[in-house]
Amino acid sequence: MALLESEGHAGIRRGSGLPVAGYDVVVLGEPMVERHRTMDGQQAAPDSVSGDAFNAACAAALAGARVALLTVLGADPAGDLILAELVRRGVDASQVRRGGERTGAYTVSPDAEGQPRFSYQRAGSAATTLSPAHLALWGPILDDTPVLITSGVTAAISPSAAELVVAAVTRVARAGGAPCYDVNYRPNLTDADSARGALRAVAADCRLVKLASPGDSSPLLGIVEATAVATALAEFTRAAVAVTRGDAPLLLTDGGQTTEHPAVRMPTPVDSTGAGDILLGTLAARLALGESLASAAPLAVVAAGLSTRHRGGAPRATLDEVRAALAGAPRTAGPSADAPRALEEQEARP
């Protein structure tokens, strides 16, 4: 997809010129309340907010973009908490709609070895009511959106949400914007055939597709090696492809060029939750602000790495802190010392 150039956003065309808020990045998906409990069910920490859409939106805002989140929340205290946290983190929440269903949530508690385990309460959540009918509200915003972020998680929460993901990606692409899609396969939320179908439904219209190897690539494509993954996707999309590989270098293909971006060694990694969301949010923000994906990738890798130094998926590091870490930290092509164990998700299908 060719992207046109205009004022303020090199490589990104402002679309319809309608009187909307002028966002750089719009994120479509489900934020969730994160509840922290001990092994015996007692509250271990105040409730917080996470979820792939929330993490990516906050990362894009920290990376310098004007960001809005499109979602539906319940008219409940959990929804109030998410709205307040969006505002605190500089993400525009004016487009969020409230519904009669409850807000999605998940509980984090330690297993016998002290590692976090996840139990989701999102079946029938307010965000599962997302559908193409919401384009009546959000269509003009999408027409003027330089960069859209959405994901396989959003497509998996309900059939109507999957339809909205396709419609939103198509609409942004046709207006000259840059849809970015995170495959984000969750085997306890959807099956491989459905996730593969969701990817194929949007890939041709995307500017960037991000997926993890082996977590996404093995079940969906039957491939693990990163270059082969990018080659396989090139059979049905011209989108740039970002393949994350844990502590191994990020592989990025764009416009026929392939680059690798080594991880930055973090001295005390704690929790890898949300690192991929933060990488994509940072890439999307810098793309909207005129940078190439290849030039933005080192910053995105560091932002993702810094997020592993604390519990929870939402980012904390400011743009200045990420740039300082990029300038001063040693690179590594191998795993960090004491890397956090891969997290196991326990999620009931809706």
PDB file of C-alpha atoms in Angstrom, residues 33-338:
ATOM      1  CA  VAL A  33      -8.603  -4.263  34.613  1.00  0.00           C
ATOM      2  CA  GLU A  34      -5.704  -6.190  36.131  1.00  0.00           C
ATOM      3  CA  ARG A  35      -6.457  -7.612  39.584  1.00  0.00           C
ATOM      4  CA  HIS A  36      -3.599  -8.778  41.785  1.00  0.00           C
ATOM      5  CA  ARG A  37      -4.304 -11.598  44.224  1.00  0.00           C
ATOM      6  CA  THR A  38      -2.298 -13.834  46.534  1.00  0.00           C
ATOM      7  CA  MET A  39      -2.398 -17.632  46.279  1.00  0.00           C
ATOM      8  CA  ASP A  40      -5.277 -17.685  48.773  1.00  0.00           C
ATOM      9  CA  GLY A  41      -7.257 -15.016  46.898  1.00  0.00           C
ATOM     10  CA  GLN A  42      -6.445 -11.947  48.986  1.00  0.00           C
ATOM     11  CA  GLN A  43      -5.796  -8.638  47.242  1.00  0.00           C
ATOM     12  CA  ALA A  44      -2.035  -8.225  46.842  1.00  0.00           C
ATOM     13  CA  ALA A  45      -1.895  -4.801  45.185  1.00  0.00           C
ATOM     14  CA  PRO A  46      -4.279  -2.117  43.942  1.00  0.00           C
ATOM     15  CA  ASP A  47      -6.139  -2.907  40.739  1.00  0.00           C
ATOM     16  CA  SER A  48      -4.396  -1.611  37.622  1.00  0.00           C
ATOM     17  CA  VAL A  49      -5.083  -1.564  33.867  1.00  0.00           C
ATOM     18  CA  SER A  50      -3.538  -3.569  31.060  1.00  0.00           C
ATOM     19  CA  GLY A  51      -4.568  -5.529  27.947  1.00  0.00           C
ATOM     20  CA  ASP A  52      -2.890  -5.385  24.548  1.00  0.00           C
ATOM     21  CA  ALA A  53      -4.833  -2.350  23.307  1.00  0.00           C
ATOM     22  CA  PHE A  54      -4.184  -0.369  26.491  1.00  0.00           C
ATOM     23  CA  ASN A  55      -0.478  -1.247  26.536  1.00  0.00           C
ATOM     24  CA  ALA A  56       0.010  -0.290  22.895  1.00  0.00           C
ATOM     25  CA  ALA A  57      -1.940   2.962  23.278  1.00  0.00           C
ATOM     26  CA  CYS A  58       0.089   4.024  26.317  1.00  0.00           C
ATOM     27  CA  ALA A  59       3.347   3.125  24.580  1.00  0.00           C
ATOM     28  CA  ALA A  60       2.401   5.205  21.553  1.00  0.00           C
ATOM     29  CA  ALA A  61       1.568   8.166  23.807  1.00  0.00           C
ATOM     30  CA  LEU A  62       4.883   7.840  25.650  1.00  0.00           C
ATOM     31  CA  ALA A  63       6.645   7.739  22.277  1.00  0.00           C
ATOM     32  CA  GLY A  64       5.293  11.181  21.407  1.00  0.00           C
ATOM     33  CA  ALA A  65       2.070  10.500  19.487  1.00  0.00           C
ATOM     34  CA  ARG A  66      -1.414  11.922  19.982  1.00  0.00           C
ATOM     35  CA  VAL A  67      -3.385   8.764  20.711  1.00  0.00           C
ATOM     36  CA  ALA A  68      -7.047   7.799  20.994  1.00  0.00           C
ATOM     37  CA  LEU A  69      -8.536   4.488  22.081  1.00  0.00           C
ATOM     38  CA  LEU A  70     -11.682   3.120  20.463  1.00  0.00           C
ATOM     39  CA  THR A  71     -13.487   0.626  22.685  1.00  0.00           C
ATOM     40  CA  VAL A  72     -16.610  -0.112  24.711  1.00  0.00           C
ATOM     41  CA  LEU A  73     -16.427  -0.277  28.510  1.00  0.00           C
ATOM     42  CA  GLY A  74     -19.039  -1.211  31.047  1.00  0.00           C
ATOM     43  CA  ALA A  75     -20.787   1.436  33.113  1.00  0.00           C
ATOM     44  CA  ASP A  76     -19.118   0.015  36.206  1.00  0.00           C
ATOM     45  CA  PRO A  77     -16.224   0.880  38.548  1.00  0.00           C
ATOM     46  CA  ALA A  78     -13.811  -1.126  36.393  1.00  0.00           C
ATOM     47  CA  GLY A  79     -14.731   1.016  33.398  1.00  0.00           C
ATOM     48  CA  ASP A  80     -14.289   4.156  35.490  1.00  0.00           C
ATOM     49  CA  LEU A  81     -10.821   2.989  36.504  1.00  0.00           C
ATOM     50  CA  ILE A  82      -9.789   2.410  32.891  1.00  0.00           C
ATOM     51  CA  LEU A  83     -11.065   5.828  31.778  1.00  0.00           C
ATOM     52  CA  ALA A  84      -9.184   7.560  34.591  1.00  0.00           C
ATOM     53  CA  GLU A  85      -5.997   5.668  33.775  1.00  0.00           C
ATOM     54  CA  LEU A  86      -6.237   6.541  30.076  1.00  0.00           C
ATOM     55  CA  VAL A  87      -6.518  10.215  30.944  1.00  0.00           C
ATOM     56  CA  ARG A  88      -3.631   9.990  33.421  1.00  0.00           C
ATOM     57  CA  ARG A  89      -1.430   8.433  30.771  1.00  0.00           C
ATOM     58  CA  GLY A  90      -2.249  10.973  28.077  1.00  0.00           C
ATOM     59  CA  VAL A  91      -4.471   8.784  25.896  1.00  0.00           C
ATOM     60  CA  ASP A  92      -7.642  10.460  24.592  1.00  0.00           C
ATOM     61  CA  ALA A  93     -10.653   8.622  26.014  1.00  0.00           C
ATOM     62  CA  SER A  94     -13.339  10.841  24.507  1.00  0.00           C
ATOM     63  CA  GLN A  95     -14.220   8.231  21.879  1.00  0.00           C
ATOM     64  CA  VAL A  96     -14.761   5.427  24.401  1.00  0.00           C
ATOM     65  CA  ARG A  97     -18.350   4.229  24.612  1.00  0.00           C
ATOM     66  CA  ARG A  98     -20.071   2.720  27.675  1.00  0.00           C
ATOM     67  CA  GLY A  99     -22.376  -0.292  27.519  1.00  0.00           C
ATOM     68  CA  GLY A 100     -24.549  -2.381  29.787  1.00  0.00           C
ATOM     69  CA  GLU A 101     -22.151  -5.334  29.983  1.00  0.00           C
ATOM     70  CA  ARG A 102     -19.349  -5.518  32.511  1.00  0.00           C
ATOM     71  CA  THR A 103     -15.811  -4.376  31.763  1.00  0.00           C
ATOM     72  CA  GLY A 104     -13.298  -7.116  30.979  1.00  0.00           C
ATOM     73  CA  ALA A 105     -10.744  -8.057  33.622  1.00  0.00           C
ATOM     74  CA  TYR A 106      -8.133 -10.630  34.506  1.00  0.00           C
ATOM     75  CA  THR A 107      -6.613 -11.832  37.759  1.00  0.00           C
ATOM     76  CA  VAL A 108      -2.893 -12.327  38.350  1.00  0.00           C
ATOM     77  CA  SER A 109      -1.848 -14.665  41.147  1.00  0.00           C
ATOM     78  CA  PRO A 110       1.354 -16.583  41.844  1.00  0.00           C
ATOM     79  CA  ASP A 111       1.735 -20.283  41.245  1.00  0.00           C
ATOM     80  CA  ALA A 112       3.578 -22.635  43.593  1.00  0.00           C
ATOM     81  CA  GLU A 113       6.917 -21.367  42.243  1.00  0.00           C
ATOM     82  CA  GLY A 114       5.992 -17.711  42.612  1.00  0.00           C
ATOM     83  CA  GLN A 115       5.483 -17.137  38.881  1.00  0.00           C
ATOM     84  CA  PRO A 116       2.401 -15.164  37.779  1.00  0.00           C
ATOM     85  CA  ARG A 117      -0.597 -17.014  36.394  1.00  0.00           C
ATOM     86  CA  PHE A 118      -3.505 -15.376  34.603  1.00  0.00           C
ATOM     87  CA  SER A 119      -7.228 -16.030  34.836  1.00  0.00           C
ATOM     88  CA  TYR A 120      -9.418 -13.993  32.476  1.00  0.00           C
ATOM     89  CA  GLN A 121     -12.947 -12.708  32.987  1.00  0.00           C
ATOM     90  CA  ARG A 122     -13.731 -11.295  29.569  1.00  0.00           C
ATOM     91  CA  ALA A 123     -16.464 -13.587  28.169  1.00  0.00           C
ATOM     92  CA  GLY A 124     -19.467 -11.385  27.414  1.00  0.00           C
ATOM     93  CA  SER A 125     -17.577  -8.202  28.318  1.00  0.00           C
ATOM     94  CA  ALA A 126     -18.632  -4.791  27.053  1.00  0.00           C
ATOM     95  CA  ALA A 127     -15.908  -4.880  24.396  1.00  0.00           C
ATOM     96  CA  THR A 128     -17.377  -8.050  22.880  1.00  0.00           C
ATOM     97  CA  THR A 129     -20.197  -5.816  21.604  1.00  0.00           C
ATOM     98  CA  LEU A 130     -17.766  -4.059  19.269  1.00  0.00           C
ATOM     99  CA  SER A 131     -19.184  -4.305  15.746  1.00  0.00           C
ATOM    100  CA  PRO A 132     -19.264  -2.528  12.378  1.00  0.00           C
ATOM    101  CA  ALA A 133     -22.226  -0.535  13.722  1.00  0.00           C
ATOM    102  CA  HIS A 134     -19.658   1.508  15.670  1.00  0.00           C
ATOM    103  CA  LEU A 135     -18.366   2.915  12.384  1.00  0.00           C
ATOM    104  CA  ALA A 136     -21.302   5.317  12.530  1.00  0.00           C
ATOM    105  CA  LEU A 137     -19.448   6.921  15.455  1.00  0.00           C
ATOM    106  CA  TRP A 138     -15.836   6.209  14.638  1.00  0.00           C
ATOM    107  CA  GLY A 139     -15.799   6.192  10.841  1.00  0.00           C
ATOM    108  CA  PRO A 140     -14.819   9.873  10.438  1.00  0.00           C
ATOM    109  CA  ILE A 141     -11.965   9.369  12.914  1.00  0.00           C
ATOM    110  CA  LEU A 142     -10.677   6.358  11.016  1.00  0.00           C
ATOM    111  CA  ASP A 143     -10.889   8.301   7.752  1.00  0.00           C
ATOM    112  CA  ASP A 144      -8.410  10.792   9.231  1.00  0.00           C
ATOM    113  CA  THR A 145      -6.190   8.332  11.083  1.00  0.00           C
ATOM    114  CA  PRO A 146      -2.519   8.233  10.050  1.00  0.00           C
ATOM    115  CA  VAL A 147      -1.826   4.975  11.924  1.00  0.00           C
ATOM    116  CA  LEU A 148      -4.249   2.372  13.293  1.00  0.00           C
ATOM    117  CA  ILE A 149      -3.300  -0.369  15.752  1.00  0.00           C
ATOM    118  CA  THR A 150      -5.487  -3.409  16.218  1.00  0.00           C
ATOM    119  CA  SER A 151      -4.892  -7.084  16.884  1.00  0.00           C
ATOM    120  CA  GLY A 152      -5.816 -10.720  16.697  1.00  0.00           C
ATOM    121  CA  VAL A 153      -6.988 -10.507  20.303  1.00  0.00           C
ATOM    122  CA  THR A 154      -9.566  -7.899  19.306  1.00  0.00           C
ATOM    123  CA  ALA A 155     -10.679 -10.067  16.394  1.00  0.00           C
ATOM    124  CA  ALA A 156     -11.009 -13.063  18.719  1.00  0.00           C
ATOM    125  CA  ILE A 157     -13.243 -11.626  21.434  1.00  0.00           C
ATOM    126  CA  SER A 158     -16.432 -11.919  19.341  1.00  0.00           C
ATOM    127  CA  PRO A 159     -17.533 -12.420  15.732  1.00  0.00           C
ATOM    128  CA  SER A 160     -18.815  -8.847  15.541  1.00  0.00           C
ATOM    129  CA  ALA A 161     -15.500  -7.503  16.839  1.00  0.00           C
ATOM    130  CA  ALA A 162     -13.724  -9.492  14.133  1.00  0.00           C
ATOM    131  CA  GLU A 163     -15.942  -7.856  11.530  1.00  0.00           C
ATOM    132  CA  LEU A 164     -15.118  -4.430  12.946  1.00  0.00           C
ATOM    133  CA  VAL A 165     -11.376  -5.133  12.833  1.00  0.00           C
ATOM    134  CA  VAL A 166     -11.591  -5.947   9.119  1.00  0.00           C
ATOM    135  CA  ALA A 167     -13.820  -2.953   8.393  1.00  0.00           C
ATOM    136  CA  ALA A 168     -11.576  -0.561  10.318  1.00  0.00           C
ATOM    137  CA  VAL A 169      -8.377  -1.792   8.669  1.00  0.00           C
ATOM    138  CA  THR A 170      -9.982  -1.538   5.236  1.00  0.00           C
ATOM    139  CA  ARG A 171     -11.318   1.935   5.898  1.00  0.00           C
ATOM    140  CA  VAL A 172      -8.004   3.314   7.176  1.00  0.00           C
ATOM    141  CA  ALA A 173      -6.088   1.787   4.270  1.00  0.00           C
ATOM    142  CA  ARG A 174      -8.492   3.189   1.684  1.00  0.00           C
ATOM    143  CA  ALA A 175      -8.126   6.656   3.224  1.00  0.00           C
ATOM    144  CA  GLY A 176      -4.333   6.430   2.873  1.00  0.00           C
ATOM    145  CA  GLY A 177      -3.513   5.570   6.469  1.00  0.00           C
ATOM    146  CA  ALA A 178      -1.309   2.809   7.845  1.00  0.00           C
ATOM    147  CA  PRO A 179      -3.005  -0.088   9.660  1.00  0.00           C
ATOM    148  CA  CYS A 180      -0.742  -2.065  11.999  1.00  0.00           C
ATOM    149  CA  TYR A 181      -1.862  -5.542  13.069  1.00  0.00           C
ATOM    150  CA  ASP A 182      -0.502  -7.552  15.968  1.00  0.00           C
ATOM    151  CA  VAL A 183      -1.232 -11.257  15.437  1.00  0.00           C
ATOM    152  CA  ASN A 184      -1.081 -11.876  19.211  1.00  0.00           C
ATOM    153  CA  TYR A 185      -2.402 -15.445  19.030  1.00  0.00           C
ATOM    154  CA  ARG A 186      -4.093 -16.614  22.225  1.00  0.00           C
ATOM    155  CA  PRO A 187      -4.812 -20.368  22.004  1.00  0.00           C
ATOM    156  CA  ASN A 188      -7.247 -20.280  24.928  1.00  0.00           C
ATOM    157  CA  LEU A 189      -9.231 -17.463  23.325  1.00  0.00           C
ATOM    158  CA  THR A 190      -9.405 -18.690  19.734  1.00  0.00           C
ATOM    159  CA  ASP A 191      -8.152 -21.533  17.551  1.00  0.00           C
ATOM    160  CA  ALA A 192      -5.333 -21.474  15.011  1.00  0.00           C
ATOM    161  CA  ASP A 193      -7.614 -21.701  11.973  1.00  0.00           C
ATOM    162  CA  SER A 194      -9.675 -18.705  13.112  1.00  0.00           C
ATOM    163  CA  ALA A 195      -6.577 -16.670  13.990  1.00  0.00           C
ATOM    164  CA  ARG A 196      -5.045 -17.516  10.614  1.00  0.00           C
ATOM    165  CA  GLY A 197      -8.250 -16.428   8.898  1.00  0.00           C
ATOM    166  CA  ALA A 198      -8.307 -13.147  10.833  1.00  0.00           C
ATOM    167  CA  LEU A 199      -4.728 -12.437   9.777  1.00  0.00           C
ATOM    168  CA  ARG A 200      -5.428 -13.164   6.116  1.00  0.00           C
ATOM    169  CA  ALA A 201      -8.546 -10.972   6.219  1.00  0.00           C
ATOM    170  CA  VAL A 202      -6.532  -7.856   7.063  1.00  0.00           C
ATOM    171  CA  ALA A 203      -2.951  -8.482   5.953  1.00  0.00           C
ATOM    172  CA  ALA A 204      -3.302  -7.199   2.392  1.00  0.00           C
ATOM    173  CA  ASP A 205      -4.401  -3.781   3.680  1.00  0.00           C
ATOM    174  CA  CYS A 206      -1.815  -3.485   6.459  1.00  0.00           C
ATOM    175  CA  ARG A 207       1.288  -1.313   6.567  1.00  0.00           C
ATOM    176  CA  LEU A 208       2.822  -3.502   9.298  1.00  0.00           C
ATOM    177  CA  VAL A 209       2.154  -6.986  10.633  1.00  0.00           C
ATOM    178  CA  LYS A 210       3.819  -7.989  13.890  1.00  0.00           C
ATOM    179  CA  LEU A 211       4.018 -11.536  15.137  1.00  0.00           C
ATOM    180  CA  ALA A 212       6.025 -13.553  17.605  1.00  0.00           C
ATOM    181  CA  SER A 213       8.071 -16.618  16.806  1.00  0.00           C
ATOM    182  CA  PRO A 214       7.396 -19.320  17.777  1.00  0.00           C
ATOM    183  CA  GLY A 215       4.260 -18.309  19.702  1.00  0.00           C
ATOM    184  CA  ASP A 216       2.344 -16.942  16.699  1.00  0.00           C
ATOM    185  CA  SER A 217       4.273 -18.277  13.728  1.00  0.00           C
ATOM    186  CA  SER A 218       4.418 -21.957  14.659  1.00  0.00           C
ATOM    187  CA  PRO A 219       0.672 -22.612  15.171  1.00  0.00           C
ATOM    188  CA  LEU A 220      -0.499 -20.245  12.409  1.00  0.00           C
ATOM    189  CA  LEU A 221       2.155 -20.770   9.723  1.00  0.00           C
ATOM    190  CA  GLY A 222       3.994 -23.896  10.757  1.00  0.00           C
ATOM    191  CA  ILE A 223       7.262 -21.934  10.649  1.00  0.00           C
ATOM    192  CA  VAL A 224       9.691 -20.777  13.330  1.00  0.00           C
ATOM    193  CA  GLU A 225      12.739 -19.327  11.530  1.00  0.00           C
ATOM    194  CA  ALA A 226      12.202 -15.562  11.300  1.00  0.00           C
ATOM    195  CA  THR A 227      13.239 -14.973   7.688  1.00  0.00           C
ATOM    196  CA  ALA A 228      11.025 -17.834   6.564  1.00  0.00           C
ATOM    197  CA  VAL A 229       8.146 -16.334   8.528  1.00  0.00           C
ATOM    198  CA  ALA A 230       8.532 -13.012   6.711  1.00  0.00           C
ATOM    199  CA  THR A 231       8.766 -14.804   3.367  1.00  0.00           C
ATOM    200  CA  ALA A 232       5.584 -16.757   4.085  1.00  0.00           C
ATOM    201  CA  LEU A 233       3.667 -13.577   4.890  1.00  0.00           C
ATOM    202  CA  ALA A 234       4.964 -11.930   1.713  1.00  0.00           C
ATOM    203  CA  GLU A 235       2.909 -14.434  -0.260  1.00  0.00           C
ATOM    204  CA  PHE A 236      -0.303 -12.633   0.675  1.00  0.00           C
ATOM    205  CA  THR A 237       0.699  -9.126   1.827  1.00  0.00           C
ATOM    206  CA  ARG A 238       3.114  -6.356   0.944  1.00  0.00           C
ATOM    207  CA  ALA A 239       3.083  -5.153   4.539  1.00  0.00           C
ATOM    208  CA  ALA A 240       6.251  -4.723   6.519  1.00  0.00           C
ATOM    209  CA  VAL A 241       6.729  -7.656   8.899  1.00  0.00           C
ATOM    210  CA  ALA A 242       8.162  -7.467  12.418  1.00  0.00           C
ATOM    211  CA  VAL A 243       9.076 -10.840  13.927  1.00  0.00           C
ATOM    212  CA  THR A 244       9.837 -10.796  17.647  1.00  0.00           C
ATOM    213  CA  ARG A 245      11.905 -13.659  19.065  1.00  0.00           C
ATOM    214  CA  GLY A 246      12.137 -13.109  22.797  1.00  0.00           C
ATOM    215  CA  ASP A 247      15.657 -12.001  23.617  1.00  0.00           C
ATOM    216  CA  ALA A 248      16.902 -12.640  20.069  1.00  0.00           C
ATOM    217  CA  PRO A 249      17.091  -9.673  17.667  1.00  0.00           C
ATOM    218  CA  LEU A 250      13.902  -8.273  16.182  1.00  0.00           C
ATOM    219  CA  LEU A 251      13.678  -9.109  12.472  1.00  0.00           C
ATOM    220  CA  LEU A 252      12.073  -6.377  10.362  1.00  0.00           C
ATOM    221  CA  THR A 253      11.334  -6.566   6.639  1.00  0.00           C
ATOM    222  CA  ASP A 254      10.097  -3.458   4.850  1.00  0.00           C
ATOM    223  CA  GLY A 255      10.151  -2.527   1.199  1.00  0.00           C
ATOM    224  CA  GLY A 256      12.390  -5.421   0.242  1.00  0.00           C
ATOM    225  CA  GLN A 257      14.967  -4.667   2.943  1.00  0.00           C
ATOM    226  CA  THR A 258      15.587  -6.840   5.994  1.00  0.00           C
ATOM    227  CA  THR A 259      17.177  -5.517   9.172  1.00  0.00           C
ATOM    228  CA  GLU A 260      17.849  -7.045  12.578  1.00  0.00           C
ATOM    229  CA  HIS A 261      17.680  -5.044  15.786  1.00  0.00           C
ATOM    230  CA  PRO A 262      19.412  -6.626  18.792  1.00  0.00           C
ATOM    231  CA  ALA A 263      17.945  -6.586  22.237  1.00  0.00           C
ATOM    232  CA  VAL A 264      19.393  -4.346  24.912  1.00  0.00           C
ATOM    233  CA  ARG A 265      20.476  -6.256  28.000  1.00  0.00           C
ATOM    234  CA  MET A 266      18.320  -5.419  31.015  1.00  0.00           C
ATOM    235  CA  PRO A 267      19.987  -6.095  34.387  1.00  0.00           C
ATOM    236  CA  THR A 268      16.875  -7.171  36.270  1.00  0.00           C
ATOM    237  CA  PRO A 269      14.147  -8.537  33.970  1.00  0.00           C
ATOM    238  CA  VAL A 270      11.014  -9.396  35.947  1.00  0.00           C
ATOM    239  CA  ASP A 271       7.972  -9.812  33.676  1.00  0.00           C
ATOM    240  CA  SER A 272       7.707  -9.961  29.888  1.00  0.00           C
ATOM    241  CA  THR A 273       3.953  -9.282  29.853  1.00  0.00           C
ATOM    242  CA  GLY A 274       3.052  -6.618  27.286  1.00  0.00           C
ATOM    243  CA  ALA A 275       6.543  -6.202  25.823  1.00  0.00           C
ATOM    244  CA  GLY A 276       5.303  -6.960  22.305  1.00  0.00           C
ATOM    245  CA  ASP A 277       2.413  -4.508  22.699  1.00  0.00           C
ATOM    246  CA  ILE A 278       4.847  -1.799  23.735  1.00  0.00           C
ATOM    247  CA  LEU A 279       7.159  -2.532  20.830  1.00  0.00           C
ATOM    248  CA  LEU A 280       4.281  -2.154  18.363  1.00  0.00           C
ATOM    249  CA  GLY A 281       2.913   0.978  20.023  1.00  0.00           C
ATOM    250  CA  THR A 282       6.319   2.618  19.847  1.00  0.00           C
ATOM    251  CA  LEU A 283       6.831   1.638  16.205  1.00  0.00           C
ATOM    252  CA  ALA A 284       3.379   2.956  15.299  1.00  0.00           C
ATOM    253  CA  ALA A 285       3.950   6.274  17.041  1.00  0.00           C
ATOM    254  CA  ARG A 286       7.275   6.942  15.370  1.00  0.00           C
ATOM    255  CA  LEU A 287       5.848   5.887  11.977  1.00  0.00           C
ATOM    256  CA  ALA A 288       3.004   8.378  12.412  1.00  0.00           C
ATOM    257  CA  LEU A 289       5.524  11.070  13.311  1.00  0.00           C
ATOM    258  CA  GLY A 290       7.487  10.550  10.115  1.00  0.00           C
ATOM    259  CA  GLU A 291      10.187   7.990  10.900  1.00  0.00           C
ATOM    260  CA  SER A 292      10.856   4.855   8.917  1.00  0.00           C
ATOM    261  CA  LEU A 293      10.192   1.566  10.641  1.00  0.00           C
ATOM    262  CA  ALA A 294      13.872   0.631  10.450  1.00  0.00           C
ATOM    263  CA  SER A 295      14.965   3.834  12.176  1.00  0.00           C
ATOM    264  CA  ALA A 296      12.250   3.488  14.825  1.00  0.00           C
ATOM    265  CA  ALA A 297      12.967  -0.166  15.576  1.00  0.00           C
ATOM    266  CA  PRO A 298      15.935   0.333  17.967  1.00  0.00           C
ATOM    267  CA  LEU A 299      13.854   2.701  20.099  1.00  0.00           C
ATOM    268  CA  ALA A 300      10.940   0.263  20.096  1.00  0.00           C
ATOM    269  CA  VAL A 301      13.164  -2.645  21.113  1.00  0.00           C
ATOM    270  CA  VAL A 302      14.504  -0.679  24.083  1.00  0.00           C
ATOM    271  CA  ALA A 303      11.027   0.467  25.138  1.00  0.00           C
ATOM    272  CA  ALA A 304       9.911  -3.160  25.133  1.00  0.00           C
ATOM    273  CA  GLY A 305      12.984  -4.220  27.073  1.00  0.00           C
ATOM    274  CA  LEU A 306      12.508  -1.590  29.759  1.00  0.00           C
ATOM    275  CA  SER A 307       8.955  -2.820  30.308  1.00  0.00           C
ATOM    276  CA  THR A 308      10.291  -6.192  31.496  1.00  0.00           C
ATOM    277  CA  ARG A 309      11.770  -4.553  34.598  1.00  0.00           C
ATOM    278  CA  HIS A 310       8.401  -4.278  36.354  1.00  0.00           C
ATOM    279  CA  ARG A 311       5.280  -6.348  36.832  1.00  0.00           C
ATOM    280  CA  GLY A 312       2.321  -5.705  34.562  1.00  0.00           C
ATOM    281  CA  GLY A 313       1.955  -4.988  30.878  1.00  0.00           C
ATOM    282  CA  ALA A 314       1.570  -1.196  30.745  1.00  0.00           C
ATOM    283  CA  PRO A 315       4.724   0.809  29.961  1.00  0.00           C
ATOM    284  CA  ARG A 316       6.334   3.251  32.373  1.00  0.00           C
ATOM    285  CA  ALA A 317       9.486   4.551  30.681  1.00  0.00           C
ATOM    286  CA  THR A 318       9.283   8.032  29.170  1.00  0.00           C
ATOM    287  CA  LEU A 319      10.654   8.800  25.721  1.00  0.00           C
ATOM    288  CA  ASP A 320      13.688  10.477  27.290  1.00  0.00           C
ATOM    289  CA  GLU A 321      14.330   7.416  29.449  1.00  0.00           C
ATOM    290  CA  VAL A 322      14.056   5.096  26.463  1.00  0.00           C
ATOM    291  CA  ARG A 323      16.434   7.243  24.437  1.00  0.00           C
ATOM    292  CA  ALA A 324      18.910   7.329  27.305  1.00  0.00           C
ATOM    293  CA  ALA A 325      18.791   3.558  27.620  1.00  0.00           C
ATOM    294  CA  LEU A 326      19.260   3.197  23.870  1.00  0.00           C
ATOM    295  CA  ALA A 327      22.302   5.459  23.971  1.00  0.00           C
ATOM    296  CA  GLY A 328      23.941   3.861  26.982  1.00  0.00           C
ATOM    297  CA  ALA A 329      23.031   0.208  27.246  1.00  0.00           C
ATOM    298  CA  PRO A 330      25.133  -2.620  25.763  1.00  0.00           C
ATOM    299  CA  ARG A 331      23.532  -4.665  23.004  1.00  0.00           C
ATOM    300  CA  THR A 332      23.239  -8.407  23.080  1.00  0.00           C
ATOM    301  CA  ALA A 333      22.338 -10.945  20.440  1.00  0.00           C
ATOM    302  CA  GLY A 334      21.659 -13.583  23.103  1.00  0.00           C
ATOM    303  CA  PRO A 335      19.347 -13.971  26.069  1.00  0.00           C
ATOM    304  CA  SER A 336      19.525 -11.671  29.047  1.00  0.00           C
ATOM    305  CA  ALA A 337      20.693 -13.061  32.351  1.00  0.00           C
ATOM    306  CA  ASP A 338      17.866 -14.352  34.505  1.00  0.00           C
TER     307      ASP A 338
END
